[in-house]
CSV table of C-alpha atoms in Angstrom, one decimal:
chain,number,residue,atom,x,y,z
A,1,UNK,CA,3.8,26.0,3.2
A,2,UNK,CA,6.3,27.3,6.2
A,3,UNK,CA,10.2,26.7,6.0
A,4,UNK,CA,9.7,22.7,5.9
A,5,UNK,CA,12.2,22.0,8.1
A,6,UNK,CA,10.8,24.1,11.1
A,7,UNK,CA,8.4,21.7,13.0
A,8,UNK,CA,6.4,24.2,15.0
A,9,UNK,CA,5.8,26.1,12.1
A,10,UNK,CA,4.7,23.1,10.4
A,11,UNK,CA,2.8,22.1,12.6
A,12,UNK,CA,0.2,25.7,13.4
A,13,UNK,CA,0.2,25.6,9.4
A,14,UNK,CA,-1.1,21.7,9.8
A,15,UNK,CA,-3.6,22.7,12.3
A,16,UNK,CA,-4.8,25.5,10.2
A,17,UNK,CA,-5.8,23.4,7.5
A,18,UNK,CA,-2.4,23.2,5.4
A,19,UNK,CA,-2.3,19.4,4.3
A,20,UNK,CA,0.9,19.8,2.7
A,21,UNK,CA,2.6,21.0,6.3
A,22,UNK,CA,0.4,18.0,7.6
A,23,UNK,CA,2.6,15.7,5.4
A,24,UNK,CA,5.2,17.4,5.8
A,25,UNK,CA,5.1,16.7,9.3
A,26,UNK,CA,4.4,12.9,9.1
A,27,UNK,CA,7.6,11.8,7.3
A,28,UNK,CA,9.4,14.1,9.6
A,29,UNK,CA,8.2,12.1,12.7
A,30,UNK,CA,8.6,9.3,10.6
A,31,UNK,CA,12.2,9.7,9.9
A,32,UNK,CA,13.0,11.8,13.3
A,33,UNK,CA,14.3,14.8,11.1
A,34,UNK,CA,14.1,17.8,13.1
A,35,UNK,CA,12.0,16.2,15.9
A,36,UNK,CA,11.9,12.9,17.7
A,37,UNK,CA,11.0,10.0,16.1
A,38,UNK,CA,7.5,9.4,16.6
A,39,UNK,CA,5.6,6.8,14.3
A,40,UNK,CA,2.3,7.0,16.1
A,41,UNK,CA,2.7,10.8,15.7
A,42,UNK,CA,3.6,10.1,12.1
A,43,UNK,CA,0.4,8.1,11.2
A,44,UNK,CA,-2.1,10.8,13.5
A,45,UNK,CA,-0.5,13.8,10.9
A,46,UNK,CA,-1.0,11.5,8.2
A,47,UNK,CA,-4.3,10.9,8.9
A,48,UNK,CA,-5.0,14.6,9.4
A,49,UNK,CA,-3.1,15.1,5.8
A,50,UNK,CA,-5.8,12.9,3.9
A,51,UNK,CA,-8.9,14.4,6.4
A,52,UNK,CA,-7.4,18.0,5.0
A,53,UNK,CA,-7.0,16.6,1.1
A,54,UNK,CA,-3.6,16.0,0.9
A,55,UNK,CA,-3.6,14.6,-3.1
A,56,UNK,CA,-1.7,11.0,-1.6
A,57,UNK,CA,-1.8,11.0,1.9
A,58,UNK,CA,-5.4,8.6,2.1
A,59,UNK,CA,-3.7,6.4,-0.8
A,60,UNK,CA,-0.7,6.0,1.5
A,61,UNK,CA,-2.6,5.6,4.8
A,62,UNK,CA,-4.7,2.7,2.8
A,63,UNK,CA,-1.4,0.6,1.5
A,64,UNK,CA,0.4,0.9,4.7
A,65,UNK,CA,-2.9,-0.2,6.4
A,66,UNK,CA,-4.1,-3.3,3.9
A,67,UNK,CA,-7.6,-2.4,4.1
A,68,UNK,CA,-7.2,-2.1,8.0
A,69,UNK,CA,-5.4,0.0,10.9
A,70,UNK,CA,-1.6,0.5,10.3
A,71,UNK,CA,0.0,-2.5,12.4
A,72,UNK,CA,3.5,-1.1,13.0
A,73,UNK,CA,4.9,-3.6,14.7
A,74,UNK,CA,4.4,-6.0,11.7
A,75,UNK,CA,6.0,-2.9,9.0
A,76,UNK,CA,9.0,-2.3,11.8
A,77,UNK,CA,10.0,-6.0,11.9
A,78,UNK,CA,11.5,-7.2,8.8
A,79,UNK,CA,11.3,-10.9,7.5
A,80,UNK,CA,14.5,-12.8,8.5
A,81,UNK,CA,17.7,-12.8,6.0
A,82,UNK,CA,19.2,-16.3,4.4
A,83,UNK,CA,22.9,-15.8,3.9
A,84,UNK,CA,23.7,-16.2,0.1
A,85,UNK,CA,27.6,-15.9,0.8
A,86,UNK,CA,30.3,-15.8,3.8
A,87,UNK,CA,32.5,-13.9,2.0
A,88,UNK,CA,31.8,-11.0,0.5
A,89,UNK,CA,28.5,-11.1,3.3
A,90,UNK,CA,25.4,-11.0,0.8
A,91,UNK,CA,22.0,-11.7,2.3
A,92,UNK,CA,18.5,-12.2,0.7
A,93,UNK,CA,15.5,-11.2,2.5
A,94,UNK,CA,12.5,-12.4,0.6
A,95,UNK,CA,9.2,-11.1,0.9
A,96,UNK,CA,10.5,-7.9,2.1
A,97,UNK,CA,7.8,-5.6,0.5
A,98,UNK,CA,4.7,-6.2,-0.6
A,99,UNK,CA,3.4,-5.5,-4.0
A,100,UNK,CA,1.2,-2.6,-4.1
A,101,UNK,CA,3.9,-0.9,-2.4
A,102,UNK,CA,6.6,-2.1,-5.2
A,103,UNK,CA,3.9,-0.7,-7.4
A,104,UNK,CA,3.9,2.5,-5.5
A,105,UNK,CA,7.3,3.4,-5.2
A,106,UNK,CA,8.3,2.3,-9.0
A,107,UNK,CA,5.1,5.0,-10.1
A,108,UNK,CA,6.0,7.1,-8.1
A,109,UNK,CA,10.0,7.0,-9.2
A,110,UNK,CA,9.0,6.6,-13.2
A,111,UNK,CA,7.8,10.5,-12.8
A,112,UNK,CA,11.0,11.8,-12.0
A,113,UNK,CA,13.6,9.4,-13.2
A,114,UNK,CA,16.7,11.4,-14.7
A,115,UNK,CA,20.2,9.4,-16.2
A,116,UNK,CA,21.9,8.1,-13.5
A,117,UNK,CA,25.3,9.5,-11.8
A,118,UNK,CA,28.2,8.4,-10.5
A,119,UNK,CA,29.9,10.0,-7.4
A,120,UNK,CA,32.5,12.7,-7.9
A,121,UNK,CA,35.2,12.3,-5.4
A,122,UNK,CA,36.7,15.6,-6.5
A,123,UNK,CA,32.9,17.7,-5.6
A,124,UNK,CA,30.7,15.1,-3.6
A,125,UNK,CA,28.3,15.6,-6.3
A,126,UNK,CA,27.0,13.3,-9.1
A,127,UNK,CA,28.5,12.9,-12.6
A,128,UNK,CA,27.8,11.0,-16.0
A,129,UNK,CA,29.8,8.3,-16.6
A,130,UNK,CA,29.9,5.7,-19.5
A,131,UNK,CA,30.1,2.9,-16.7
A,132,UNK,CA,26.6,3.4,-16.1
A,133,UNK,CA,24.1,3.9,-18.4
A,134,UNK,CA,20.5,3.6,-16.4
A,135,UNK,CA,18.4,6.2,-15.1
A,136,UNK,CA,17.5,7.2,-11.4
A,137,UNK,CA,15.5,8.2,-9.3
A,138,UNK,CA,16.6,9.9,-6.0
A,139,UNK,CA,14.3,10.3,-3.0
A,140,UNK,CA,15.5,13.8,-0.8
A,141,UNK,CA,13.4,15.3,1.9
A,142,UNK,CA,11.3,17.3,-1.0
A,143,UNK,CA,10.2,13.9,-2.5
A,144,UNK,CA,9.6,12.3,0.7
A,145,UNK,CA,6.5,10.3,1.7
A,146,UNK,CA,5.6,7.9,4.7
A,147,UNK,CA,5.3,4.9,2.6
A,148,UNK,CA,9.3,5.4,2.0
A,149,UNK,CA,9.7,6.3,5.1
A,150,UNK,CA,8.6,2.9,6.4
A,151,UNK,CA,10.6,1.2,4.3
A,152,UNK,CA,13.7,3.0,5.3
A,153,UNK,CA,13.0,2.2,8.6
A,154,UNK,CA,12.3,-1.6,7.3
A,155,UNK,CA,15.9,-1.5,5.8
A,156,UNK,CA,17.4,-0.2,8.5
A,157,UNK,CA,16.1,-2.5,10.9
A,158,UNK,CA,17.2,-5.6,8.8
A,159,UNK,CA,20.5,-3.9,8.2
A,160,UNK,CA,21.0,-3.3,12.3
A,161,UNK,CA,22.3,0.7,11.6
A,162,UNK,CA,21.1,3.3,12.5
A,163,UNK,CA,18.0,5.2,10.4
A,164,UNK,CA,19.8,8.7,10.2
A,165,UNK,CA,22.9,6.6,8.5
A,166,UNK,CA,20.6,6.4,5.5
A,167,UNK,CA,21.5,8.4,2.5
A,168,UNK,CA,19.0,9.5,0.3
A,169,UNK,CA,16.4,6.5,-1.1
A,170,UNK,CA,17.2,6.0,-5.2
A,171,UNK,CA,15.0,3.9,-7.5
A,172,UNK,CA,16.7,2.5,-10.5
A,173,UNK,CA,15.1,1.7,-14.3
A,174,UNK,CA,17.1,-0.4,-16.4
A,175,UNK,CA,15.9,-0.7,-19.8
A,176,UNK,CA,17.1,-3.6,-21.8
A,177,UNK,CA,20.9,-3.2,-22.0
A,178,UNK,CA,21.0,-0.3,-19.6
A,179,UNK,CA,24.0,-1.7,-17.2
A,180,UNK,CA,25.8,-0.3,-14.1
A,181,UNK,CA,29.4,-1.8,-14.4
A,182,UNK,CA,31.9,-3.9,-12.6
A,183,UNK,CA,32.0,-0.9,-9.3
A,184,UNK,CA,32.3,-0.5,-5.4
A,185,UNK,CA,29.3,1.3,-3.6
A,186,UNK,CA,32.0,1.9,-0.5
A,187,UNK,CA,34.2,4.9,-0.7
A,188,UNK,CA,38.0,4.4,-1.0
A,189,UNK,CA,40.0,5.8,2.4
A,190,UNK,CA,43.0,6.2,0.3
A,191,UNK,CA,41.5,8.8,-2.1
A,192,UNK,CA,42.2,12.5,-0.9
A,193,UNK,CA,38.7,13.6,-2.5
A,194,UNK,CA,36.9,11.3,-0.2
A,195,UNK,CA,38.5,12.3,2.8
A,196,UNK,CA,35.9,15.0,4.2
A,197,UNK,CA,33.0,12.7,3.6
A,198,UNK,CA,34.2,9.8,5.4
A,199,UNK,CA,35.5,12.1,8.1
A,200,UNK,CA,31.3,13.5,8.4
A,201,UNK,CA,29.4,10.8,7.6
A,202,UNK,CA,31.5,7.4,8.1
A,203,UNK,CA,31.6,4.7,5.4
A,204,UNK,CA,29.4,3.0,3.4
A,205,UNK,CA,28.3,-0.1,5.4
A,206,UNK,CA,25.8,-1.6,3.6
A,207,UNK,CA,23.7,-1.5,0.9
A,208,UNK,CA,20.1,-3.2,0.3
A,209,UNK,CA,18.4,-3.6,-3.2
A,210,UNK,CA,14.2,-3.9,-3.4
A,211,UNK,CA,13.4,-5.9,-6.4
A,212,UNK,CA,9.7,-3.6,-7.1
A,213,UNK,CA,9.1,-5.9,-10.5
A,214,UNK,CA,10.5,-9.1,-11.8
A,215,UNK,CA,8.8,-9.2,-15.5
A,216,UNK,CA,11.9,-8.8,-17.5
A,217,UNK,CA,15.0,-11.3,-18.7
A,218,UNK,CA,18.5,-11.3,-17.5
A,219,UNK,CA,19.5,-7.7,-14.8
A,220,UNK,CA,20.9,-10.0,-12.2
A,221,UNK,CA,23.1,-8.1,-9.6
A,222,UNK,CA,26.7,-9.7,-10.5
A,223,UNK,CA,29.4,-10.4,-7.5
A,224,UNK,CA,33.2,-11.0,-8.7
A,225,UNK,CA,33.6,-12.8,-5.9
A,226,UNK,CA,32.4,-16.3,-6.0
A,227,UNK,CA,30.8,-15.8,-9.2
A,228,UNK,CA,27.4,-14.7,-7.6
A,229,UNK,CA,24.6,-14.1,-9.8
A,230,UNK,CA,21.1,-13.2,-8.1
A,231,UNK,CA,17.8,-11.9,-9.6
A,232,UNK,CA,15.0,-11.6,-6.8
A,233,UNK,CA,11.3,-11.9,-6.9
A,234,UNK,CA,9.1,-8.9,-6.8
A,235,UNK,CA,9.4,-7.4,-3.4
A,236,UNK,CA,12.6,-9.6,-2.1
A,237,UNK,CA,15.7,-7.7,-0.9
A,238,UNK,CA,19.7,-8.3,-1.1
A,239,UNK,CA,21.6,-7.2,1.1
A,240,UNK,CA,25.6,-6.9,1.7
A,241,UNK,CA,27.8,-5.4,3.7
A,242,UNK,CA,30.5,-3.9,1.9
A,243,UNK,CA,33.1,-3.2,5.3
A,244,UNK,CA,34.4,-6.5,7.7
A,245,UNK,CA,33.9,-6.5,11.1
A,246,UNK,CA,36.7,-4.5,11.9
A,247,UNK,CA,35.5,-1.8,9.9
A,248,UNK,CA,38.1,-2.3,6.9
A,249,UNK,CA,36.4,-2.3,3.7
A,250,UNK,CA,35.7,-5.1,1.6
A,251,UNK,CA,37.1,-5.4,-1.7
A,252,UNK,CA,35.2,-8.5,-2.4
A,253,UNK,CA,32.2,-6.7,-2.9
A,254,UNK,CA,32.9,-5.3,-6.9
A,255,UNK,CA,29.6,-5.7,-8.4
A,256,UNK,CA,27.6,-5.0,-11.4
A,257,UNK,CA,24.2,-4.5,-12.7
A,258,UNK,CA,23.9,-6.6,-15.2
A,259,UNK,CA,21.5,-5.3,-18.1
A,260,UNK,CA,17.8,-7.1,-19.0
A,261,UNK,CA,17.4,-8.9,-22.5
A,262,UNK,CA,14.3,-8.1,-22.4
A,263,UNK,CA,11.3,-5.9,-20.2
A,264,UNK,CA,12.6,-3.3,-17.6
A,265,UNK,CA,14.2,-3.6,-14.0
A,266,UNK,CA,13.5,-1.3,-11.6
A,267,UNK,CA,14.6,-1.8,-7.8
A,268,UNK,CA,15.2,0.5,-4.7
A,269,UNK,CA,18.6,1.2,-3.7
A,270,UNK,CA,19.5,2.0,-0.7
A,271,UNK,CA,22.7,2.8,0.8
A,272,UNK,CA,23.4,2.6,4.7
A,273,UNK,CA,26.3,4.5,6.7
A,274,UNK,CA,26.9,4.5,10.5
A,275,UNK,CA,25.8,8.6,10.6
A,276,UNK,CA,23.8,11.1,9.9
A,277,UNK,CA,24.3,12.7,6.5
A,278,UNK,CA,23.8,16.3,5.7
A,279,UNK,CA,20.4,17.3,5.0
């Protein structure tokens, strides 16, 4: 396959019969990396990856259409959010995916899950810590599909921020007494080693969890504040925002993942910032 991040090379490899350039080129038009966002455009070079024999491109065509054509209006406008707190702001959204595609993205995560990491201040890069003990696994451009893609855009729509502000998608496992302890998903201003990052990419905003099972004991997300303890359905979403209005961050937002007594947990995480990362 060409360099995939050069959409006219992509695309003459697509149309001389590369179904992995195909692909490529759907979640870039998907995701409006590299070219302009184009979902229509995103489901023709889908289409044309599972004509060509791309190994999951008809599989993804067939969840995102139910059995009939791809209604994007209905994937691109999000069920409405109940408020489960004022203050910290925590939302649920259920019904937020359905479940073959909770199915999908926890098979597709449970090949490449790895221990989780924390993020390193000091490098911008992750590191093991004892505060959390489940495994991961992270989404990049390499891993990338349309069905992600979709949701993404589903997140960021319920969120209200922009698509590009989107870090990179994770799935979580937690086995029974994995845990991610008491933390903070936004990044401190008053840390030297966060500094750069804030100054490229902005803050942490929000952040959105997908519940993709619910056949397991205990793993309720955990807030401090208010005492907060909320385990969702399969395919419901919570949501908070982790800065006020004003753009200050909210320290009433310490959380945990609290570990399951019994099955395994595995949700979507999603973080949301008001920019673009680095690709």
């Amino acid at each position: 396959m060409p360099d995939p991040h050069d959409p006219d090379a992509l695309a003459a490899a697509a149309d001389a019969g590369d179904p992995e350039a195909a692909h490529r080129l759907a979640v870039l038009a998907a995701i409006g990396l590299g070219l302009p966002q184009d979902w229509r455009g995103a489901m023709d070079r889908l289409a044309q990856a599972a004509t060509l024999g791309h190994p999951t491109a008809a599989q993804q065509r067939d969840l995102l259409a139910n059995g009939a054509t791809v209604d994007l209006a209905a994937w691109l406008t999000p069920p409405a959010p109940r408020m489960l707190s004022e203050g910290p702001a925590i939302f649920a959204i259920d019904g937020f995916l359905p479940d073959a595609v909770c199915d999908w993205l926890k098979d597709r995560a449970g090949a490449v899950s790895e221990p989780a990491l924390v993020y390193d201040p000091e490098t911008g890069e992750g590191r093991r810590e004892s505060v959390r003990t489940n495994d991961a696994a992270r989404f990049d451009l390499t891993r990338m599909d349309v069905v992600l893609a979709v949701v993404r855009e589903r997140i960021a729509r319920a969120a209200g921020l922009p698509v590009p502000g989107l870090e990179w998608t994770q799935v979580l496992h937690y086995a029974v007494g994995q845990t991610f302890d008491w933390h903070v998903d936004w990044l401190d201003p008053a840390l030297p080693g966060y500094a750069a990052d804030l100054a490229a990419r902005g803050q942490r905003i929000a952040t959105c969890l997908v519940f993709l099972n619910d056949d397991f004991e205990g793993g309720e997300t955990a807030f401090e504040a208010g005492g907060l303890r909320h385990r969702g359905r399969k395919g419901d979403a919570l949501m908070w925002a982790n800065t006020l209005p004003d753009g200050a961050i909210d320290r009433r937002t310490r959380h945990a993942g609290l570990p399951p007594t019994s099955g395994e947990k595995w949700v979507l995480s999603q973080w949301l910032r008001g920019r673009a990362p680095n690709r």
